[in-house]
Coordinates of C-alpha atoms in Angstrom, one line a residue:
M1 CA 128.9 84.1 51.2
T2 CA 131.5 86.0 53.3
P3 CA 132.0 84.3 56.7
L4 CA 131.3 86.2 59.9
L5 CA 134.8 85.2 61.2
N6 CA 137.7 84.0 59.1
V7 CA 140.8 82.9 61.0
Q8 CA 143.9 82.4 58.8
E9 CA 147.2 80.7 59.7
L10 CA 147.0 81.9 63.4
H11 CA 150.3 81.3 65.3
V12 CA 150.5 82.2 69.0
S13 CA 153.6 81.8 71.2
Y14 CA 154.3 82.0 74.9
T15 CA 157.6 82.9 76.6
P16 CA 157.7 81.7 80.2
R17 CA 160.2 82.9 82.8
T18 CA 162.8 80.4 81.5
G19 CA 163.0 82.5 78.3
Q20 CA 162.5 79.6 75.9
R21 CA 159.6 80.4 73.6
F22 CA 157.1 77.8 72.6
M23 CA 154.2 77.7 70.2
A24 CA 150.7 77.3 71.7
L25 CA 148.9 77.6 68.3
S26 CA 150.4 76.7 65.0
G27 CA 148.7 77.5 61.7
V28 CA 145.1 77.5 63.0
S29 CA 142.7 78.3 60.1
F30 CA 138.9 78.1 60.0
A31 CA 135.8 80.1 59.0
L32 CA 132.6 80.6 60.9
A33 CA 129.3 81.5 59.2
A34 CA 126.7 83.8 60.7
G35 CA 124.4 81.9 63.0
E36 CA 126.7 78.8 63.0
I37 CA 127.7 76.8 66.1
L38 CA 131.3 75.5 66.0
G39 CA 132.5 73.2 68.7
V40 CA 136.2 73.2 69.6
L41 CA 137.2 69.9 71.1
G42 CA 140.4 68.8 72.7
E43 CA 142.3 67.8 75.8
S44 CA 143.6 70.4 78.3
G45 CA 146.6 72.1 76.9
S46 CA 145.5 71.7 73.3
G47 CA 145.2 75.4 72.6
K48 CA 141.4 75.9 72.9
S49 CA 141.5 78.7 75.5
T50 CA 144.5 80.3 73.8
L51 CA 142.4 80.5 70.6
A52 CA 139.7 82.4 72.5
A53 CA 142.1 84.8 74.2
A54 CA 144.0 85.5 70.9
L55 CA 140.8 86.4 69.0
L56 CA 139.8 88.9 71.6
R57 CA 143.3 90.2 72.2
M58 CA 143.3 89.0 75.8
L59 CA 146.5 87.0 75.9
P60 CA 148.6 87.2 79.0
T61 CA 151.7 89.4 78.9
N62 CA 154.0 86.5 78.0
G63 CA 151.9 85.6 75.0
R64 CA 151.8 87.1 71.6
V65 CA 150.4 86.5 68.1
V66 CA 153.4 85.6 65.9
K67 CA 151.4 85.8 62.6
G68 CA 148.0 85.2 61.1
A69 CA 144.8 87.1 60.7
A70 CA 141.3 87.0 62.2
L71 CA 138.8 88.8 60.0
F72 CA 135.6 89.6 61.9
E73 CA 132.9 91.4 60.0
G74 CA 135.6 92.4 57.5
R75 CA 138.0 93.8 60.1
D76 CA 141.2 92.0 61.2
L77 CA 141.0 91.8 65.0
L78 CA 144.7 91.1 65.3
R79 CA 145.8 94.3 63.6
A80 CA 143.0 96.7 64.7
E81 CA 143.7 99.5 67.1
M82 CA 143.2 98.4 70.7
R83 CA 140.4 101.0 71.3
D84 CA 138.5 99.5 68.4
V85 CA 138.9 96.0 69.7
E86 CA 137.6 97.2 73.1
R87 CA 134.5 98.5 71.3
I88 CA 134.0 95.1 69.6
R89 CA 134.7 93.0 72.8
G90 CA 131.5 92.6 74.8
N91 CA 129.5 94.4 72.1
R92 CA 129.9 92.5 68.8
I93 CA 131.8 89.6 70.3
A94 CA 131.0 88.3 73.8
L95 CA 133.1 85.9 75.9
I96 CA 131.6 83.6 78.5
F97 CA 134.1 82.4 81.0
Q98 CA 134.5 78.9 82.5
E99 CA 133.6 79.6 86.1
P100 CA 130.6 81.9 86.8
S101 CA 131.4 82.3 90.5
Q102 CA 134.7 83.9 89.5
A103 CA 133.4 86.0 86.6
L104 CA 130.6 87.7 88.7
H105 CA 131.3 90.4 91.3
P106 CA 130.2 88.9 94.7
A107 CA 129.1 92.3 96.2
I108 CA 127.0 93.7 93.3
R109 CA 123.4 92.7 92.5
V110 CA 122.9 90.8 89.3
G111 CA 120.7 93.4 87.6
E112 CA 123.5 96.0 88.1
Q113 CA 126.1 93.7 86.7
V114 CA 124.1 93.3 83.5
S115 CA 123.4 97.0 83.4
D116 CA 127.1 97.8 83.6
V117 CA 127.9 95.8 80.5
I118 CA 125.2 97.6 78.6
A119 CA 126.3 101.0 79.9
A120 CA 129.9 100.3 78.8
H121 CA 128.9 99.9 75.1
K122 CA 125.6 101.8 74.6
D123 CA 125.0 105.5 75.0
L124 CA 121.7 105.3 76.8
P125 CA 120.2 107.1 79.9
R126 CA 120.5 105.2 83.1
R127 CA 116.8 104.4 83.2
A128 CA 116.9 102.9 79.7
V129 CA 120.0 100.8 80.6
R130 CA 118.1 99.3 83.6
E131 CA 115.1 98.6 81.5
K132 CA 117.2 96.9 78.9
A133 CA 118.9 94.8 81.6
R134 CA 115.5 93.6 82.8
E135 CA 114.5 92.7 79.2
V136 CA 117.7 90.7 78.8
L137 CA 117.3 88.9 82.1
A138 CA 113.7 88.1 81.2
T139 CA 115.0 86.3 78.1
V140 CA 116.9 83.8 80.3
F141 CA 114.9 83.9 83.5
P142 CA 111.2 84.1 82.4
G143 CA 108.9 84.3 85.4
E144 CA 111.5 85.3 88.0
T145 CA 113.3 88.3 86.4
E146 CA 112.9 90.7 89.4
R147 CA 114.1 88.1 92.0
I148 CA 117.2 87.3 89.9
A149 CA 117.9 91.0 89.2
N150 CA 117.8 91.9 92.9
S151 CA 119.9 88.9 94.0
Y152 CA 123.6 88.7 94.7
P153 CA 125.6 85.9 92.9
H154 CA 126.0 83.8 96.1
Q155 CA 122.2 83.7 96.4
L156 CA 121.9 81.8 93.1
S157 CA 122.6 78.3 92.1
G158 CA 125.5 77.4 89.7
G159 CA 123.1 77.0 86.8
Q160 CA 121.5 80.4 87.6
R161 CA 124.9 82.1 87.7
A162 CA 125.7 80.5 84.3
R163 CA 122.5 82.1 82.9
V164 CA 123.5 85.5 84.3
L165 CA 126.7 85.2 82.3
I166 CA 124.6 84.4 79.2
A167 CA 122.5 87.5 79.9
Q168 CA 125.6 89.7 80.1
A169 CA 126.9 88.1 76.9
I170 CA 123.7 88.8 74.9
S171 CA 122.9 92.2 76.5
C172 CA 124.5 94.3 73.7
G173 CA 123.3 92.2 70.8
P174 CA 126.5 90.5 69.6
S175 CA 126.7 88.5 66.5
L176 CA 129.3 86.0 68.0
I177 CA 129.7 84.5 71.4
I178 CA 132.8 82.6 72.4
A179 CA 132.0 80.2 75.3
D180 CA 135.0 78.7 77.0
E181 CA 133.7 75.6 78.8
P182 CA 130.8 77.5 80.4
T183 CA 129.2 74.3 81.8
A184 CA 132.3 72.6 83.1
S185 CA 131.3 73.2 86.8
L186 CA 127.7 72.1 86.3
D187 CA 126.1 68.7 86.7
P188 CA 124.9 66.9 83.5
E189 CA 121.3 67.8 83.9
M190 CA 122.1 71.5 84.3
Q191 CA 124.5 71.3 81.3
Q192 CA 121.6 70.2 79.1
E193 CA 119.5 73.0 80.4
I194 CA 122.2 75.6 79.4
L195 CA 122.5 74.0 76.0
T196 CA 118.7 74.4 75.6
V197 CA 119.0 78.1 76.5
F198 CA 121.7 78.6 73.8
R199 CA 119.6 76.7 71.2
D200 CA 116.7 79.1 71.9
L201 CA 118.9 82.2 71.8
R202 CA 120.4 81.1 68.5
Q203 CA 117.0 80.9 66.9
K204 CA 115.8 84.2 68.4
L205 CA 118.9 86.3 67.9
Q206 CA 120.7 84.5 65.0
L207 CA 123.8 84.2 67.1
A208 CA 127.0 82.5 66.0
L209 CA 128.7 80.5 68.7
I210 CA 132.2 79.0 69.3
W211 CA 131.8 76.4 72.0
I212 CA 135.0 75.2 73.7
T213 CA 134.9 71.9 75.5
H214 CA 136.7 68.7 76.3
Y215 CA 133.4 66.7 76.4
P216 CA 132.2 65.4 73.0
A217 CA 128.7 64.5 74.2
L218 CA 127.9 68.2 74.7
L219 CA 128.4 68.8 71.0
A220 CA 126.2 66.0 69.7
G221 CA 122.9 67.5 68.4
F222 CA 124.1 71.0 69.4
A223 CA 127.0 72.1 67.2
D224 CA 126.9 72.3 63.4
R225 CA 130.6 71.5 63.1
V226 CA 133.3 70.3 65.4
M227 CA 137.0 71.2 65.2
L228 CA 139.6 68.9 66.9
S229 CA 142.6 70.7 68.4
Y230 CA 145.7 68.8 69.4
A231 CA 149.0 70.4 70.5
G232 CA 148.0 73.8 69.0
K233 CA 147.0 72.4 65.6
I234 CA 143.7 71.6 64.0
V235 CA 143.8 67.8 63.2
E236 CA 140.2 67.3 62.0
I237 CA 137.2 69.6 61.3
G238 CA 133.8 68.7 59.8
P239 CA 130.0 68.3 60.4
T240 CA 129.5 67.2 64.0
E241 CA 127.5 64.1 63.3
R242 CA 130.0 62.9 60.7
V243 CA 133.1 63.6 62.9
L244 CA 131.6 62.1 66.1
N245 CA 130.2 59.0 64.4
S246 CA 132.9 58.4 61.8
P247 CA 136.1 60.1 62.9
H248 CA 139.1 59.9 60.6
H249 CA 142.0 61.2 62.7
P250 CA 143.5 58.7 65.2
Y251 CA 143.4 61.4 67.9
T252 CA 139.7 62.0 67.3
R253 CA 139.0 58.3 67.5
S254 CA 141.1 57.9 70.7
L255 CA 139.5 60.9 72.3
L256 CA 136.0 59.7 71.6
R257 CA 136.7 56.2 72.9
S258 CA 138.0 57.7 76.2
A259 CA 135.0 60.0 76.7
P260 CA 132.1 59.0 79.0
P261 CA 129.0 57.7 77.2
S262 CA 126.2 60.1 76.4
I263 CA 124.2 61.1 79.4
E264 CA 120.4 61.4 79.1
N265 CA 118.4 63.4 81.7
G266 CA 121.5 63.7 83.9
K267 CA 121.9 59.9 84.5
S268 CA 124.2 57.3 83.1
S269 CA 122.7 53.9 82.4
R270 CA 125.8 51.9 83.3
K271 CA 129.3 52.1 84.9
E272 CA 132.4 51.1 83.0
F273 CA 136.1 51.6 82.8
L274 CA 137.1 54.0 80.0
P275 CA 140.2 53.4 77.8
M276 CA 143.0 56.0 78.0
I277 CA 145.1 57.5 75.3
S278 CA 148.6 56.1 75.7
G279 CA 151.4 58.4 76.5
E280 CA 151.3 62.1 77.4
P281 CA 150.4 65.2 75.4
P282 CA 153.4 67.1 74.1
G283 CA 155.2 69.3 76.7
S284 CA 155.6 73.0 76.4
I285 CA 158.0 72.7 73.5
L286 CA 156.0 71.3 70.5
P287 CA 157.7 68.8 68.3
G288 CA 158.7 70.1 64.9
G289 CA 159.0 68.3 61.6
K290 CA 156.6 65.5 62.4
C291 CA 153.0 64.7 63.3
S292 CA 152.5 65.9 66.8
F293 CA 150.3 62.9 67.7
E294 CA 152.8 60.4 66.4
P295 CA 154.3 59.3 69.8
R296 CA 150.8 58.4 71.1
C297 CA 149.3 57.1 67.8
D298 CA 148.5 53.3 67.5
D299 CA 148.4 53.8 63.7
R300 CA 151.7 55.6 63.3
M301 CA 153.8 54.9 60.2
H302 CA 157.5 55.6 59.5
L303 CA 156.4 58.7 57.5
C304 CA 154.7 60.2 60.5
A305 CA 158.0 60.8 62.3
Q306 CA 159.6 62.4 59.2
R307 CA 157.3 65.3 58.4
E308 CA 154.0 67.0 59.4
P309 CA 150.9 65.9 57.5
A310 CA 148.9 68.5 55.6
M311 CA 145.2 69.0 55.8
V312 CA 143.3 66.7 53.4
R313 CA 139.8 67.4 52.2
L314 CA 137.7 64.3 52.6
S315 CA 134.5 66.0 51.4
N316 CA 133.2 69.5 50.8
A317 CA 133.0 70.2 54.6
H318 CA 135.3 67.5 56.2
E319 CA 139.1 67.8 56.5
V320 CA 141.7 65.8 58.4
S321 CA 145.5 66.1 58.9
C322 CA 146.7 62.5 58.6
F323 CA 148.9 60.5 56.2
K324 CA 146.4 57.7 56.3
H325 CA 144.2 59.9 54.1
G326 CA 146.9 61.2 51.9
G327 CA 148.3 64.1 53.9

């Protein structure tokens, strides 16, 4: 079956004011099926947000795609005319930003902000646009649609503002949503509520979702697969339960050990000190010719400093980039 999204050997670079270019993504490849949820997991600076920006052609002016392809519904997003990408963005692919309070206009009522998204992509009379906006808001705010629609963002809670962004994202009937840490500013209980909203929407609308996060517990029982990103490279990808319960890359194991325990109903049952990953992530200039995790890896071998490991297929759906597994 043809994947909904097929990313092939994506390389992205940035050139800061110093003029010395560095690679933010190096050879990222993965496929996403229609209706699938893919979790993208990694530390800050691992390339997660750059991936989202590159796919939607929203890189800053000092960033550029060096090479690669991103085939979405058969069209390469990286080579399409910009006017075509703008038709796809917000319509067929929606992006949910990290901070709802910054993504919403403070002086415009919520109903109008959802209507504006629909009007930008659908040729409908104004009345039909407003009706459609109310229908979409009713999907994520059953029972209080009118109150939410007539509210300004500052009159809503953080969780409600997050739901407004979801309403905007689904308003034009996309087949893919890219969510860049959309629950980062919410408490654990509200995070679980937002995940429930996405589970329901996935079933109702057959949405595919790329969920970017640094928190593994959010992906357990939610994502179908998880992809570990480190220093701009994919180091492990596979079924979520298998990767989280039996990780094969040293970085995956270290990241999971350093993450807080699972939180049920917004409460943690105990307090404890968490182990840290030794050393620091690579700086702006990525190391070449060796495993990027080698300086921080407790399992490093002499070979790790000599060349970069290739992706090794552990099973039909599980791959890892590590010499311990034949890379």
